[in-house]
Short mmCIF file of C-alpha atoms in Angstrom, two decimals:
data_model
loop_
_atom_site.label_atom_id
_atom_site.label_comp_id
_atom_site.label_asym_id
_atom_site.label_seq_id
_atom_site.Cartn_x
_atom_site.Cartn_y
_atom_site.Cartn_z
CA MET A 1 -1.99 -76.76 -40.13
CA THR A 2 -3.35 -73.91 -38.04
CA LEU A 3 0.01 -72.19 -38.20
CA VAL A 4 0.13 -72.48 -41.99
CA LEU A 5 -3.37 -71.06 -42.28
CA ALA A 6 -2.46 -68.15 -40.02
CA VAL A 7 0.59 -67.39 -42.16
CA ILE A 8 -1.47 -67.49 -45.33
CA LEU A 9 -4.08 -65.17 -43.83
CA ALA A 10 -1.35 -62.78 -42.70
CA LEU A 11 0.13 -62.74 -46.20
CA VAL A 12 -3.27 -62.10 -47.75
CA ALA A 13 -4.00 -59.31 -45.26
CA GLY A 14 -0.62 -57.74 -45.92
CA LEU A 15 -1.17 -57.89 -49.69
CA GLN A 16 -4.58 -56.29 -49.36
CA ALA A 17 -3.17 -53.57 -47.11
CA TYR A 18 -0.44 -52.89 -49.70
CA GLN A 19 -2.99 -52.72 -52.53
CA ILE A 20 -5.24 -50.40 -50.51
CA HIS A 21 -2.24 -48.15 -49.75
CA ARG A 22 -1.33 -47.97 -53.45
CA LEU A 23 -4.96 -47.24 -54.32
CA ASP A 24 -5.02 -44.41 -51.76
CA ASP A 25 -1.84 -42.99 -53.32
CA ARG A 26 -3.37 -43.12 -56.81
CA LEU A 27 -6.58 -41.48 -55.57
CA ALA A 28 -4.60 -38.75 -53.84
CA ALA A 29 -2.57 -38.15 -57.00
CA THR A 30 -5.77 -38.00 -59.04
CA ASP A 31 -7.23 -35.47 -56.59
CA ARG A 32 -4.09 -33.33 -56.87
CA ARG A 33 -4.20 -33.40 -60.67
CA LEU A 34 -7.91 -32.56 -60.61
CA ALA A 35 -7.32 -29.67 -58.22
CA GLU A 36 -4.44 -28.40 -60.38
CA ALA A 37 -6.62 -28.64 -63.50
CA GLN A 38 -9.45 -26.80 -61.77
CA GLY A 39 -7.03 -24.09 -60.60
CA ALA A 40 -5.63 -23.69 -64.11
CA ALA A 41 -9.15 -23.53 -65.54
CA ALA A 42 -10.14 -20.93 -62.96
CA GLY A 43 -7.02 -18.93 -63.80
CA ARG A 44 -7.84 -19.05 -67.51
CA LEU A 45 -11.43 -18.01 -66.76
CA ASP A 46 -10.24 -15.09 -64.65
CA GLY A 47 -7.90 -14.10 -67.44
CA LEU A 48 -10.71 -14.28 -70.00
CA GLU A 49 -13.01 -12.21 -67.77
CA GLU A 50 -10.28 -9.62 -67.31
CA ARG A 51 -9.66 -9.45 -71.05
CA ALA A 52 -13.40 -9.18 -71.67
CA GLY A 53 -13.58 -6.31 -69.19
CA VAL A 54 -10.74 -4.51 -70.95
CA LEU A 55 -12.41 -5.00 -74.33
CA GLU A 56 -15.70 -3.68 -72.96
CA LYS A 57 -13.96 -0.58 -71.64
CA GLN A 58 -12.21 -0.08 -74.96
CA ALA A 59 -15.50 -0.46 -76.81
CA GLY A 60 -17.14 2.01 -74.45
CA ALA A 61 -14.31 4.48 -74.96
CA ALA A 62 -14.44 4.16 -78.76
CA PHE A 63 -15.64 7.30 -80.52
CA ASN A 64 -19.18 6.70 -81.75
CA PRO A 65 -20.60 9.78 -83.53
CA GLU A 66 -23.95 8.08 -84.10
CA ALA A 67 -24.43 7.41 -80.38
CA VAL A 68 -23.28 10.92 -79.48
CA ALA A 69 -25.65 12.52 -81.98
CA SER A 70 -28.57 10.36 -80.88
CA ALA A 71 -28.09 11.42 -77.25
CA VAL A 72 -27.51 15.11 -77.98
CA LEU A 73 -29.95 16.05 -80.75
CA PRO A 74 -33.11 16.28 -78.59
CA SER A 75 -31.42 19.07 -76.60
CA VAL A 76 -30.32 21.17 -79.60
CA PHE A 77 -32.54 23.69 -81.42
CA ARG A 78 -32.55 26.10 -84.29
CA VAL A 79 -32.96 29.52 -82.71
CA ARG A 80 -34.73 32.25 -84.65
CA ALA A 81 -33.97 35.78 -83.53
CA GLY A 82 -35.78 38.19 -85.84
CA GLN A 83 -34.42 37.53 -89.31
CA PHE A 84 -31.35 35.72 -88.01
CA THR A 85 -31.08 31.99 -87.35
CA GLY A 86 -28.50 30.11 -85.37
CA THR A 87 -28.34 27.28 -82.86
CA ALA A 88 -28.98 26.99 -79.13
CA PHE A 89 -28.77 24.05 -76.75
CA ALA A 90 -30.12 23.11 -73.32
CA ILE A 91 -27.49 22.93 -70.60
CA GLY A 92 -27.35 21.74 -67.01
CA LYS A 93 -30.19 21.17 -64.59
CA ALA A 94 -33.56 22.93 -64.71
CA PRO A 95 -33.49 26.41 -63.11
CA SER A 96 -35.21 26.92 -59.76
CA GLY A 97 -38.25 28.48 -61.43
CA GLY A 98 -38.65 25.52 -63.81
CA GLY A 99 -38.22 25.37 -67.56
CA THR A 100 -34.86 25.04 -69.31
CA THR A 101 -31.61 26.98 -69.47
CA LEU A 102 -29.97 27.34 -72.89
CA LEU A 103 -26.80 28.81 -74.36
CA THR A 104 -26.04 30.37 -77.72
CA ASN A 105 -23.81 33.10 -79.18
CA PHE A 106 -24.50 36.77 -78.60
CA HIS A 107 -24.21 37.51 -82.31
CA VAL A 108 -27.10 35.09 -82.93
CA VAL A 109 -29.48 37.24 -80.84
CA GLU A 110 -27.69 40.57 -81.23
CA ALA A 111 -30.22 42.25 -83.54
CA VAL A 112 -33.13 41.42 -81.24
CA PHE A 113 -31.26 42.35 -78.08
CA THR A 114 -29.98 45.64 -79.50
CA ALA A 115 -33.52 46.56 -80.56
CA GLY A 116 -34.59 46.21 -76.93
CA ASP A 117 -36.54 42.99 -77.41
CA ARG A 118 -35.84 39.83 -75.41
CA LYS A 119 -37.97 37.27 -77.21
CA VAL A 120 -36.57 34.60 -79.54
CA PHE A 121 -37.89 31.24 -80.72
CA LEU A 122 -36.56 27.72 -80.47
CA GLU A 123 -37.50 25.47 -83.38
CA ARG A 124 -37.42 21.70 -83.71
CA THR A 125 -39.09 19.98 -86.70
CA ASP A 126 -42.67 21.33 -86.62
CA GLN A 127 -42.52 22.63 -83.04
CA ARG A 128 -41.80 26.15 -81.84
CA PHE A 129 -41.05 27.34 -78.32
CA GLU A 130 -40.70 30.88 -77.06
CA ALA A 131 -37.51 31.71 -75.17
CA THR A 132 -36.23 34.79 -73.35
CA ILE A 133 -32.78 36.37 -73.51
CA VAL A 134 -31.76 36.43 -69.85
CA GLU A 135 -28.23 37.78 -70.05
CA VAL A 136 -25.51 38.38 -72.63
CA ASP A 137 -21.76 38.92 -72.79
CA LYS A 138 -20.82 40.79 -75.94
CA ASP A 139 -17.06 40.45 -75.45
CA LYS A 140 -17.19 36.66 -75.06
CA ASP A 141 -19.98 36.33 -77.66
CA LEU A 142 -22.31 34.50 -75.28
CA ALA A 143 -26.02 34.61 -74.56
CA HIS A 144 -28.01 32.90 -71.82
CA LEU A 145 -31.60 31.96 -72.75
CA ARG A 146 -34.48 30.47 -70.82
CA THR A 147 -37.71 28.81 -71.88
CA THR A 148 -40.67 27.53 -69.86
CA ALA A 149 -40.64 24.32 -71.91
CA LYS A 150 -38.78 21.41 -70.36
CA PHE A 151 -35.85 19.76 -72.13
CA THR A 152 -32.96 17.61 -71.00
CA GLY A 153 -29.88 19.71 -70.36
CA LEU A 154 -26.56 18.56 -71.76
CA VAL A 155 -23.64 17.97 -69.40
CA ALA A 156 -20.66 20.32 -69.45
CA ALA A 157 -17.27 18.59 -69.65
CA ARG A 158 -15.12 19.00 -66.55
CA SER A 159 -11.84 18.14 -68.22
CA PRO A 160 -10.23 20.61 -70.67
CA VAL A 161 -9.99 19.60 -74.30
CA LYS A 162 -6.78 18.27 -75.79
CA SER A 163 -5.39 18.48 -79.29
CA GLY A 164 -6.45 15.46 -81.32
CA GLN A 165 -9.56 14.81 -79.22
CA GLN A 166 -12.46 13.70 -81.43
CA ILE A 167 -15.58 15.84 -81.36
CA VAL A 168 -19.07 16.19 -82.83
CA VAL A 169 -20.60 19.54 -83.73
CA VAL A 170 -24.40 19.80 -83.82
CA GLY A 171 -26.31 22.74 -85.27
CA ALA A 172 -28.46 24.23 -87.99
CA PRO A 173 -26.11 25.45 -90.75
CA LEU A 174 -28.02 27.58 -93.24
CA GLY A 175 -31.11 26.75 -91.18
CA LEU A 176 -30.79 22.99 -91.75
CA GLN A 177 -31.78 21.50 -88.40
CA ASP A 178 -30.12 18.52 -86.74
CA SER A 179 -26.96 18.72 -88.81
CA VAL A 180 -24.01 16.78 -87.42
CA THR A 181 -20.35 17.02 -88.39
CA THR A 182 -17.28 15.38 -86.88
CA GLY A 183 -13.64 16.27 -86.49
CA VAL A 184 -10.89 16.75 -83.95
CA VAL A 185 -9.72 19.50 -81.67
CA SER A 186 -6.88 21.17 -83.54
CA ALA A 187 -5.64 23.32 -80.66
CA PHE A 188 -6.63 25.12 -77.50
CA ARG A 189 -5.81 28.79 -77.98
CA LYS A 190 -5.20 30.78 -74.83
CA ASP A 191 -6.55 34.29 -74.35
CA GLU A 192 -4.74 36.41 -76.90
CA GLY A 193 -6.96 39.46 -77.27
CA GLY A 194 -8.81 39.81 -74.01
CA SER A 195 -11.92 37.92 -75.16
CA GLY A 196 -10.86 34.67 -73.55
CA PRO A 197 -9.48 31.33 -74.78
CA VAL A 198 -10.90 29.52 -77.80
CA ILE A 199 -11.03 25.96 -79.07
CA GLN A 200 -9.86 25.44 -82.64
CA PHE A 201 -11.35 22.41 -84.43
CA ASP A 202 -11.56 21.06 -87.96
CA ALA A 203 -15.19 19.82 -88.12
CA PRO A 204 -17.03 21.62 -90.96
CA ILE A 205 -19.35 24.43 -89.83
CA ASN A 206 -21.26 27.14 -91.66
CA PRO A 207 -23.48 30.15 -90.85
CA GLY A 208 -26.26 28.84 -88.64
CA ASN A 209 -23.93 26.56 -86.63
CA SER A 210 -23.22 29.51 -84.37
CA GLY A 211 -24.28 28.75 -80.81
CA GLY A 212 -24.31 24.99 -81.31
CA PRO A 213 -22.58 22.56 -78.96
CA VAL A 214 -19.21 20.97 -79.59
CA ILE A 215 -19.42 17.51 -78.00
CA ASN A 216 -16.75 15.00 -76.96
CA GLY A 217 -16.97 11.21 -77.21
CA SER A 218 -18.47 11.03 -73.70
CA LYS A 219 -21.47 13.12 -74.85
CA GLU A 220 -20.31 16.16 -72.87
CA VAL A 221 -20.23 19.74 -74.13
CA VAL A 222 -16.70 21.08 -74.49
CA GLY A 223 -17.50 24.29 -76.34
CA ILE A 224 -19.93 26.53 -78.20
CA ALA A 225 -19.32 26.81 -81.94
CA THR A 226 -18.76 30.48 -82.73
CA ALA A 227 -17.06 31.15 -86.04
CA LYS A 228 -15.40 29.76 -89.12
CA ALA A 229 -12.20 31.26 -90.46
CA ARG A 230 -12.80 33.08 -93.73
CA ASP A 231 -10.95 31.99 -96.86
CA ALA A 232 -9.80 28.82 -95.12
CA GLU A 233 -11.00 25.26 -94.65
CA GLY A 234 -10.99 23.21 -91.49
CA ILE A 235 -10.63 26.09 -89.03
CA GLY A 236 -13.60 26.43 -86.75
CA LEU A 237 -13.59 28.21 -83.41
CA ALA A 238 -15.57 27.62 -80.23
CA VAL A 239 -15.89 29.28 -76.84
CA PRO A 240 -14.92 26.78 -74.11
CA ILE A 241 -17.99 25.66 -72.17
CA LYS A 242 -16.23 26.57 -68.91
CA THR A 243 -16.18 30.20 -70.01
CA ALA A 244 -19.96 30.23 -70.39
CA CYS A 245 -20.59 28.23 -67.20
CA ASP A 246 -18.41 30.57 -65.15
CA ARG A 247 -19.78 33.72 -66.74
CA PHE A 248 -23.46 32.92 -66.18
CA LYS A 249 -23.02 30.72 -63.07
CA LEU A 250 -24.49 27.72 -64.89
CA CYS A 251 -23.67 24.03 -65.38
#
């Protein structure tokens, strides 16, 4: 009887051990599947985050004229030089003596400068600020101004422009302040007459735009609007900002 009972107990113990072993195998398999599922989910999440990052970069790189204009307009002014009006813009950091450094075209301030005067005025809505002609370059059609008023200077682009690059031109055509037009860089023309290289673009400009900034999609100045081809549409010209920065040791 005792022997039979011992055999039965051994069989029961063996069965339980077998069932426990199978249960351990199932639990281990479940853990593996769970780990694999978690790894796949993590991989998908990483992929989604990467795609989201790419989309954010693409959105940031998208040309947004409204954002460019909003950032640039407070630094752009109608400049009144005697009877002539044009555009000037703040550039770079504040000079050592304080105030603000600005750039415009020489032909905008030519009448005042030639008459021996050095005073011009910067106008924005109902405000007016006195500015001084510091230095000019007739050949490159550039003028360096300074005012004691403080304004945020725009940033000069470090990379040269490329054909097809989208741009914004800000100025005061016919005296109309805060006018914004858009277009693309048509070409970068190398120095052909000794006056230096020029940027050709197709954004509409008119008298009064002279001296205004040509801005890229990163809100950087690439050039200074200078002239519009006569008897033609879509041919505007600008002095590269590097020319002005190098000439006056600015930016």
